[in-house]
CSV table of C-alpha atoms in Angstrom, one decimal:
chain,number,residue,atom,x,y,z
A,1,MET,CA,-4.8,-32.0,-31.3
A,2,SER,CA,-3.6,-29.8,-28.3
A,3,THR,CA,-1.2,-31.5,-25.8
A,4,ARG,CA,-2.3,-32.1,-22.1
A,5,VAL,CA,-0.6,-30.9,-19.4
A,6,PRO,CA,-0.2,-32.9,-16.7
A,7,VAL,CA,-1.0,-31.6,-13.6
A,8,ASN,CA,-1.5,-32.7,-10.0
A,9,PRO,CA,-5.3,-33.3,-9.5
A,10,ASP,CA,-4.4,-31.9,-5.8
A,11,LEU,CA,-3.2,-29.0,-6.9
A,12,LEU,CA,-6.5,-28.7,-8.6
A,13,HIS,CA,-8.8,-28.7,-5.6
A,14,TRP,CA,-6.6,-26.4,-3.7
A,15,ALA,CA,-7.1,-24.0,-6.5
A,16,LEU,CA,-10.5,-23.9,-6.2
A,17,GLU,CA,-10.6,-24.5,-2.0
A,18,ARG,CA,-8.7,-21.3,-2.2
A,19,ALA,CA,-10.2,-18.9,-4.3
A,20,GLY,CA,-13.8,-20.0,-2.5
A,21,VAL,CA,-15.1,-22.0,-5.6
A,22,SER,CA,-17.0,-24.7,-6.0
A,23,ALA,CA,-16.0,-27.4,-8.8
A,24,ASP,CA,-20.7,-26.7,-9.7
A,25,ALA,CA,-19.2,-23.4,-10.6
A,26,LEU,CA,-17.1,-23.4,-13.2
A,27,ALA,CA,-18.4,-27.2,-14.5
A,28,GLU,CA,-20.3,-24.5,-17.7
A,29,LYS,CA,-17.0,-23.3,-18.8
A,30,PHE,CA,-14.8,-26.6,-18.0
A,31,PRO,CA,-17.1,-29.7,-19.1
A,32,LYS,CA,-14.5,-32.4,-18.2
A,33,LEU,CA,-13.3,-30.1,-14.9
A,34,ASN,CA,-14.4,-33.6,-12.8
A,35,ASP,CA,-12.1,-36.0,-15.4
A,36,TRP,CA,-9.6,-33.6,-13.9
A,37,LEU,CA,-10.0,-33.7,-10.4
A,38,GLU,CA,-10.1,-37.6,-10.7
A,39,GLY,CA,-7.2,-37.3,-12.3
A,40,GLU,CA,-9.1,-39.5,-14.8
A,41,LEU,CA,-8.2,-37.2,-18.1
A,42,ALA,CA,-5.4,-33.8,-18.3
A,43,PRO,CA,-6.8,-30.4,-19.3
A,44,THR,CA,-4.6,-28.9,-22.1
A,45,LEU,CA,-2.5,-25.6,-22.0
A,46,LYS,CA,-4.4,-23.4,-23.2
A,47,GLN,CA,-7.8,-25.4,-20.4
A,48,LEU,CA,-5.0,-25.2,-17.4
A,49,GLU,CA,-4.2,-21.3,-18.6
A,50,ALA,CA,-7.8,-20.8,-18.1
A,51,PHE,CA,-8.4,-22.6,-14.6
A,52,ALA,CA,-6.0,-20.3,-13.4
A,53,LYS,CA,-7.7,-17.1,-14.4
A,54,ALA,CA,-10.7,-18.0,-12.5
A,55,THR,CA,-9.9,-19.8,-10.1
A,56,HIS,CA,-7.1,-16.8,-9.3
A,57,THR,CA,-4.2,-18.8,-9.4
A,58,ALA,CA,-0.3,-17.6,-10.8
A,59,ILE,CA,-0.1,-20.1,-13.8
A,60,GLY,CA,3.1,-21.6,-12.5
A,61,LEU,CA,1.5,-22.7,-9.0
A,62,LEU,CA,-0.4,-26.1,-10.7
A,63,PHE,CA,2.7,-27.0,-12.5
A,64,LEU,CA,3.9,-27.8,-8.6
A,65,PRO,CA,4.3,-31.4,-7.4
A,66,GLN,CA,1.9,-30.7,-4.5
A,67,PRO,CA,0.3,-27.6,-3.2
A,68,PRO,CA,2.2,-25.4,-1.6
A,69,GLU,CA,2.3,-23.9,1.9
A,70,GLU,CA,1.4,-20.0,1.9
A,71,PRO,CA,0.7,-18.6,5.0
A,72,LEU,CA,-0.4,-15.5,5.9
A,73,PRO,CA,2.7,-12.0,4.7
A,74,ILE,CA,1.2,-10.9,8.9
A,75,PRO,CA,0.3,-12.1,12.0
A,76,ASP,CA,-2.1,-14.3,12.4
A,77,PHE,CA,-4.4,-13.0,14.9
A,78,ARG,CA,-8.1,-13.4,14.1
A,79,THR,CA,-10.0,-15.7,17.3
A,80,LEU,CA,-12.5,-18.0,15.9
A,81,PRO,CA,-10.1,-21.7,15.4
A,82,GLU,CA,-12.1,-22.3,11.9
A,83,THR,CA,-10.3,-18.8,10.3
A,84,ARG,CA,-6.7,-19.9,12.7
A,85,LEU,CA,-6.7,-23.6,11.4
A,86,SER,CA,-8.1,-22.6,7.3
A,87,ARG,CA,-5.6,-21.4,4.3
A,88,PRO,CA,-6.1,-17.7,3.5
A,89,SER,CA,-7.7,-16.8,0.3
A,90,ALA,CA,-6.6,-16.3,-2.3
A,91,GLY,CA,-9.0,-12.7,-2.0
A,92,LEU,CA,-7.4,-12.5,1.8
A,93,LEU,CA,-4.3,-12.8,0.2
A,94,ASP,CA,-4.5,-11.1,-2.6
A,95,THR,CA,-5.6,-8.2,-0.3
A,96,ILE,CA,-3.3,-7.9,1.9
A,97,TYR,CA,-0.4,-7.5,-1.1
A,98,HIS,CA,-1.9,-4.9,-3.4
A,99,CYS,CA,-1.8,-2.5,0.4
A,100,GLN,CA,1.7,-4.0,1.5
A,101,GLN,CA,2.7,-2.2,-2.6
A,102,ARG,CA,0.6,0.6,-1.7
A,103,GLN,CA,2.2,1.6,1.8
A,104,ALA,CA,6.0,0.4,0.4
A,105,TRP,CA,4.8,2.9,-2.5
A,106,TYR,CA,3.6,5.7,0.0
A,107,ARG,CA,6.9,4.8,2.3
A,108,ASP,CA,9.0,5.9,-0.5
A,109,HIS,CA,6.9,8.8,-1.4
A,110,GLN,CA,6.8,10.2,2.2
A,111,ARG,CA,10.3,10.0,2.8
A,112,LEU,CA,11.2,11.9,-0.4
A,113,GLN,CA,9.0,14.8,0.6
A,114,GLY,CA,10.7,14.9,3.5
A,115,GLU,CA,7.5,14.1,5.9
A,116,ALA,CA,8.9,12.5,9.1
A,117,ALA,CA,7.7,9.2,11.3
A,118,VAL,CA,4.0,9.7,13.2
A,119,ALA,CA,4.8,9.8,16.9
A,120,PHE,CA,1.8,7.2,18.2
A,121,VAL,CA,3.2,4.2,15.7
A,122,ARG,CA,4.7,1.7,18.8
A,123,SER,CA,3.7,4.6,21.3
A,124,ALA,CA,1.7,2.4,23.7
A,125,SER,CA,2.4,-1.7,25.3
A,126,ALA,CA,0.7,-4.4,26.4
A,127,ALA,CA,1.1,-3.4,29.7
A,128,ASP,CA,-1.5,0.6,29.3
A,129,LYS,CA,-4.3,0.8,30.9
A,130,ALA,CA,-7.4,0.3,27.7
A,131,PRO,CA,-8.7,3.7,29.1
A,132,GLY,CA,-5.7,6.3,29.3
A,133,VAL,CA,-4.6,5.0,25.4
A,134,ALA,CA,-8.1,4.4,24.0
A,135,ALA,CA,-7.5,8.7,25.9
A,136,GLY,CA,-4.8,9.4,23.8
A,137,ILE,CA,-5.9,8.0,20.6
A,138,ALA,CA,-9.1,10.4,20.8
A,139,GLN,CA,-6.9,13.4,20.9
A,140,ALA,CA,-4.3,12.1,18.6
A,141,ILE,CA,-7.3,11.7,16.0
A,142,GLY,CA,-10.0,14.1,17.4
A,143,PHE,CA,-12.3,11.9,18.0
A,144,ASP,CA,-15.2,14.2,19.5
A,145,LEU,CA,-18.1,11.9,20.8
A,146,ALA,CA,-20.0,15.9,20.5
A,147,GLU,CA,-20.0,15.1,17.1
A,148,ARG,CA,-20.3,11.6,17.1
A,149,GLN,CA,-23.0,12.3,18.2
A,150,GLN,CA,-24.3,15.2,15.4
A,151,SER,CA,-24.1,12.4,12.7
A,152,PRO,CA,-27.5,11.4,11.3
A,153,ASN,CA,-26.5,7.3,10.9
A,154,TRP,CA,-24.0,5.4,11.2
A,155,SER,CA,-22.7,5.7,7.7
A,156,GLU,CA,-21.7,9.7,8.6
A,157,ALA,CA,-20.2,8.6,11.6
A,158,LEU,CA,-17.8,5.8,10.0
A,159,ARG,CA,-17.4,8.1,6.8
A,160,ARG,CA,-16.2,11.0,10.0
A,161,PHE,CA,-14.3,9.1,11.7
A,162,ILE,CA,-12.3,7.8,8.6
A,163,SER,CA,-11.1,11.5,7.2
A,164,ARG,CA,-10.3,11.5,10.9
A,165,VAL,CA,-8.4,9.4,11.7
A,166,GLU,CA,-6.2,10.1,7.8
A,167,GLN,CA,-6.0,13.3,8.8
A,168,ALA,CA,-4.0,12.2,11.5
A,169,GLY,CA,-1.6,10.3,9.1
A,170,ILE,CA,-3.2,7.2,8.7
A,171,LEU,CA,-4.2,5.4,4.7
A,172,VAL,CA,-7.4,4.0,5.2
A,173,MET,CA,-9.0,1.4,2.7
A,174,VAL,CA,-12.0,0.2,2.8
A,175,SER,CA,-13.5,-2.1,0.5
A,176,GLY,CA,-15.7,-5.0,0.3
A,177,VAL,CA,-14.7,-6.5,-3.0
A,178,VAL,CA,-10.3,-7.6,-3.8
A,179,GLY,CA,-9.2,-4.7,-5.9
A,180,SER,CA,-11.9,-3.5,-8.0
A,181,ASN,CA,-13.3,-6.6,-9.2
A,182,THR,CA,-16.6,-6.9,-7.8
A,183,ARG,CA,-16.9,-10.4,-8.3
A,184,ARG,CA,-14.6,-11.5,-6.1
A,185,PRO,CA,-15.7,-10.2,-2.3
A,186,LEU,CA,-14.5,-10.7,0.4
A,187,ASN,CA,-15.7,-13.0,2.8
A,188,VAL,CA,-16.6,-10.8,6.2
A,189,GLU,CA,-16.3,-14.2,8.2
A,190,GLU,CA,-13.2,-14.0,7.6
A,191,PHE,CA,-12.1,-11.8,8.2
A,192,ARG,CA,-13.4,-8.7,9.3
A,193,GLY,CA,-9.2,-5.8,9.1
A,194,PHE,CA,-6.0,-5.3,9.2
A,195,ALA,CA,-3.2,-3.4,10.1
A,196,LEU,CA,0.4,-3.1,9.0
A,197,ALA,CA,2.2,-0.8,10.7
A,198,ASP,CA,5.2,1.7,10.1
A,199,PRO,CA,5.6,4.9,11.7
A,200,LEU,CA,5.9,6.0,7.6
A,201,ALA,CA,3.5,4.9,6.0
A,202,PRO,CA,0.8,3.2,8.5
A,203,LEU,CA,-2.2,2.2,7.0
A,204,ILE,CA,-5.7,0.1,7.8
A,205,PHE,CA,-7.7,-2.6,5.9
A,206,ILE,CA,-11.4,-2.6,7.0
A,207,ASN,CA,-14.0,-5.4,4.8
A,208,GLY,CA,-16.3,-3.5,3.0
A,209,LYS,CA,-19.0,-6.2,3.1
A,210,ASP,CA,-19.2,-5.5,7.5
A,211,SER,CA,-21.9,-3.3,8.4
A,212,LYS,CA,-21.5,0.1,8.0
A,213,ALA,CA,-22.0,0.2,12.7
A,214,ALA,CA,-19.3,-3.2,13.1
A,215,GLN,CA,-16.8,-1.5,10.9
A,216,MET,CA,-16.6,1.7,13.6
A,217,PHE,CA,-15.1,-1.4,16.3
A,218,THR,CA,-12.9,-2.3,13.3
A,219,LEU,CA,-11.5,0.9,13.1
A,220,ALA,CA,-11.5,1.1,16.6
A,221,HIS,CA,-9.1,-2.0,16.8
A,222,GLU,CA,-7.0,-1.2,14.6
A,223,LEU,CA,-5.6,1.4,15.8
A,224,ALA,CA,-4.8,0.4,18.9
A,225,HIS,CA,-3.1,-2.2,17.2
A,226,LEU,CA,-1.0,1.0,15.8
A,227,TRP,CA,-0.3,1.7,19.0
A,228,LEU,CA,1.6,-0.5,19.4
A,229,GLY,CA,2.8,-1.1,16.4
A,230,GLU,CA,2.0,-4.1,16.0
A,231,SER,CA,0.6,-5.8,12.2
A,232,GLY,CA,-1.8,-8.5,11.4
A,233,VAL,CA,-5.4,-9.6,10.8
A,234,SER,CA,-8.3,-9.8,12.6
A,235,ASP,CA,-11.5,-10.7,12.9
A,236,VAL,CA,-12.7,-8.8,16.4
A,237,GLN,CA,-16.2,-8.9,17.7
A,238,ALA,CA,-16.6,-6.6,20.3
A,239,ALA,CA,-17.9,-9.1,23.4
A,240,ILE,CA,-15.4,-11.2,23.0
A,241,ARG,CA,-12.3,-11.8,25.4
A,242,PRO,CA,-9.9,-13.6,23.0
A,243,ASP,CA,-7.0,-15.6,24.8
A,244,GLU,CA,-4.6,-14.3,22.8
A,245,ARG,CA,-3.1,-10.9,25.0
A,246,ILE,CA,-2.5,-8.8,22.0
A,247,GLU,CA,-6.4,-9.0,20.6
A,248,ARG,CA,-8.2,-8.7,24.3
A,249,TRP,CA,-6.2,-5.2,24.5
A,250,CYS,CA,-7.0,-3.8,20.9
A,251,ASN,CA,-10.4,-4.9,22.0
A,252,ALA,CA,-11.0,-3.2,24.8
A,253,VAL,CA,-9.1,-0.6,24.1
A,254,ALA,CA,-11.0,-0.3,20.8
A,255,ALA,CA,-14.4,-0.7,23.0
A,256,GLU,CA,-13.0,2.0,25.7
A,257,LEU,CA,-12.6,5.0,22.5
A,258,LEU,CA,-15.7,4.8,21.0
A,259,VAL,CA,-18.1,3.8,24.3
A,260,PRO,CA,-15.7,5.2,26.9
A,261,LEU,CA,-17.2,4.0,29.9
A,262,GLU,CA,-17.3,7.5,32.3
A,263,GLN,CA,-19.3,9.1,29.7
A,264,LEU,CA,-21.3,5.5,29.4
A,265,ARG,CA,-22.8,5.4,34.0
A,266,PRO,CA,-24.0,9.2,34.0
A,267,VAL,CA,-26.6,8.2,30.0
A,268,TYR,CA,-27.2,4.7,31.3
A,269,ASP,CA,-30.9,4.5,32.2
A,270,PRO,CA,-31.7,1.4,34.8
A,271,GLU,CA,-35.2,1.7,34.3
A,272,ASN,CA,-35.5,1.0,30.3
A,273,GLU,CA,-35.5,-2.7,29.0
A,274,LEU,CA,-32.6,-3.8,27.8
A,275,HIS,CA,-32.9,-4.2,24.1
A,276,GLU,CA,-35.2,-0.5,24.1
A,277,GLU,CA,-31.6,0.8,26.3
A,278,MET,CA,-29.2,-0.4,23.9
A,279,GLN,CA,-30.7,0.5,21.3
A,280,ARG,CA,-30.8,4.0,22.7
A,281,LEU,CA,-27.4,4.2,24.1
A,282,ALA,CA,-26.4,2.3,20.3
A,283,SER,CA,-27.6,5.5,18.6
A,284,ARG,CA,-26.1,8.1,21.6
A,285,PHE,CA,-22.5,7.1,20.4
A,286,LYS,CA,-23.2,5.6,16.8
A,287,VAL,CA,-22.4,2.3,17.8
A,288,SER,CA,-23.8,-1.3,17.2
A,289,THR,CA,-25.6,-3.0,20.0
A,290,LEU,CA,-22.6,-5.3,19.5
A,291,VAL,CA,-20.3,-2.2,21.4
A,292,ILE,CA,-22.7,-1.8,24.1
A,293,VAL,CA,-24.1,-5.2,25.4
A,294,ARG,CA,-20.5,-5.5,25.7
A,295,ARG,CA,-19.7,-2.1,27.7
A,296,LEU,CA,-22.5,-2.5,30.0
A,297,PHE,CA,-21.6,-5.6,31.0
A,298,ASP,CA,-17.4,-3.7,31.3
A,299,LEU,CA,-19.7,-1.6,34.0
A,300,GLY,CA,-21.0,-4.4,35.8
A,301,VAL,CA,-25.2,-3.6,35.2
A,302,ILE,CA,-25.9,-7.2,33.0
A,303,ASP,CA,-24.3,-11.0,33.7
A,304,GLN,CA,-22.0,-12.4,31.8
A,305,GLU,CA,-24.9,-15.0,30.3
A,306,THR,CA,-27.1,-11.5,30.0
A,307,LEU,CA,-23.2,-10.3,27.7
A,308,TRP,CA,-23.2,-13.8,25.6
A,309,ALA,CA,-27.3,-14.3,25.2
A,310,THR,CA,-28.1,-11.0,24.9
A,311,TYR,CA,-24.8,-11.3,22.0
A,312,ARG,CA,-25.5,-14.2,20.5
A,313,ALA,CA,-29.6,-13.2,19.9
A,314,GLU,CA,-27.9,-9.2,18.5
A,315,LEU,CA,-25.6,-11.1,17.0
A,316,GLU,CA,-27.5,-12.9,14.3
A,317,ARG,CA,-30.7,-9.9,14.2
A,318,VAL,CA,-26.6,-7.5,12.9
A,319,LYS,CA,-26.4,-10.0,10.8
A,320,ALA,CA,-30.4,-10.3,8.5
A,321,LEU,CA,-30.7,-6.4,8.6
A,322,SER,CA,-27.4,-6.9,7.4
A,323,VAL,CA,-28.4,-8.9,4.0
A,324,LEU,CA,-31.3,-6.9,4.3
A,325,GLU,CA,-29.6,-4.1,3.3
A,326,GLY,CA,-27.4,-5.9,0.9
A,327,GLY,CA,-24.1,-5.5,2.7
A,328,GLY,CA,-21.9,-2.8,4.1
A,329,GLY,CA,-20.0,-2.7,0.4
A,330,ASP,CA,-22.3,-0.1,-1.7
A,331,PHE,CA,-21.4,2.4,0.6
A,332,TYR,CA,-17.6,1.8,-0.8
A,333,ASN,CA,-17.6,2.2,-4.2
A,334,THR,CA,-15.8,5.1,-4.8
A,335,LEU,CA,-12.0,4.7,-5.6
A,336,PRO,CA,-10.9,6.5,-2.6
A,337,ALA,CA,-12.9,4.1,-0.8
A,338,ARG,CA,-11.4,1.7,-1.3
A,339,THR,CA,-7.6,3.0,-1.9
A,340,GLY,CA,-8.1,5.8,1.3
A,341,LYS,CA,-8.8,9.4,0.0
A,342,ARG,CA,-5.2,10.6,1.6
A,343,PHE,CA,-3.4,7.3,-0.3
A,344,VAL,CA,-5.3,8.7,-3.4
A,345,ARG,CA,-4.4,12.5,-3.9
A,346,ALA,CA,-0.6,11.6,-3.0
A,347,LEU,CA,-0.3,9.0,-5.7
A,348,VAL,CA,-2.6,11.2,-8.7
A,349,ALA,CA,-0.1,14.8,-7.7
A,350,SER,CA,2.9,12.5,-7.8
A,351,THR,CA,1.8,10.9,-11.4
A,352,LEU,CA,1.2,14.3,-12.7
A,353,GLU,CA,3.8,16.0,-10.9
A,354,GLY,CA,6.0,13.1,-13.6
A,355,GLN,CA,7.4,11.5,-10.0
A,356,THR,CA,5.3,7.6,-10.9
A,357,GLN,CA,5.1,6.1,-14.3
A,358,PHE,CA,0.8,6.7,-15.3
A,359,THR,CA,1.2,2.4,-15.7
A,360,ASP,CA,2.4,1.6,-11.8
A,361,ALA,CA,-0.4,4.7,-10.6
A,362,PHE,CA,-3.0,2.2,-12.9
A,363,ARG,CA,-2.1,-0.6,-11.1
A,364,MET,CA,-2.7,0.5,-8.0
A,365,LEU,CA,-5.4,2.2,-8.3
A,366,GLY,CA,-6.9,-0.8,-9.9
A,367,ILE,CA,-8.9,1.2,-12.9
A,368,ARG,CA,-7.8,0.9,-16.3
A,369,LYS,CA,-8.6,3.8,-18.1
A,370,THR,CA,-7.0,6.7,-18.5
A,371,ALA,CA,-10.1,8.8,-18.5
A,372,THR,CA,-10.6,7.7,-15.5
A,373,PHE,CA,-7.2,8.2,-13.3
A,374,TYR,CA,-8.1,12.8,-14.6
A,375,GLU,CA,-11.5,12.2,-13.4
A,376,GLU,CA,-10.8,11.2,-10.4
A,377,SER,CA,-7.8,14.3,-10.6
A,378,ARG,CA,-10.1,16.8,-11.6
A,379,ARG,CA,-13.3,15.3,-7.6
A,380,LEU,CA,-9.7,15.3,-5.7
A,381,GLY,CA,-9.1,19.9,-7.5
A,382,LEU,CA,-5.4,18.3,-8.3
A,383,HIS,CA,-5.9,18.7,-12.8
A,384,GLY,CA,-8.1,21.5,-14.0
């Protein structure tokens, strides 16, 4: 008979909440789970290990007397009160930890290669005017409106945007799941992206579950964070004017970068019905209609009441459309998109040169098979 392990039921409740998993969802795998949660029965060690795996919890944490505090390892700039007051999910925490590990490796790699720090990290302050900073970002990354307008759709515009950002020396990672685990989707209601500011290895992560058009704004917003030199996790929304000064500034810079008022003013047609004009301008600038309605307010052609009424209605429409499209994650199933093409190329080359161990490379890339590694190296032109 297996020995049962005493465990505080609060820890089991905590692990479920942290993983975003209901007791009902695990009832088939753990028939006695409700008894464990009520403290009427203790699990065996084998059962506890299986429960820890199912909830993505380190087994040692379940032997603590009380649930541990797990603060975010970077500043929390999320604007919605419920996201700031709730515990960060295992998915968000693990995603930040994964990115920090990749950033640490890339930072050391850059040092070994004798690469200089990028000049733009911490080159701006929140006292700087948004139009000037946005213009500086556009120049640094070669973000050209004419090129965007030639993109056939938002997905291609976003792909080009990411490519420009990476060419400027920034690691960009886009994924809708934790690591490469498709059974662990990220929650766009919890966060949309984060920035890890570093002069040698600046990094941006974008929640790939968001719509492509919304990801454009997230990327622009996180770029502003890097220009400030401020790491942080965000749940940015184009029309929100957050109380947090840094988020308000980053939103203003992002909006100006994507839709400069000086370029919007001459092409705005007041004769068009509002929603028709929003769609036309969104297609022209390759941004979401949510960004456009915010910029029309900034332009002074709609009042605040119209802004909020239109924004709320448009937000519901975009959410419904995203569900019909199957979310924003399918486009980013390739390894270079999930972990960043710049990062993948550097890590694969380093591994092939013998500077990085294969086990470390596999862990950071989230792969298990050698064949997958060599297939990726051939795709990057690094291995014949």
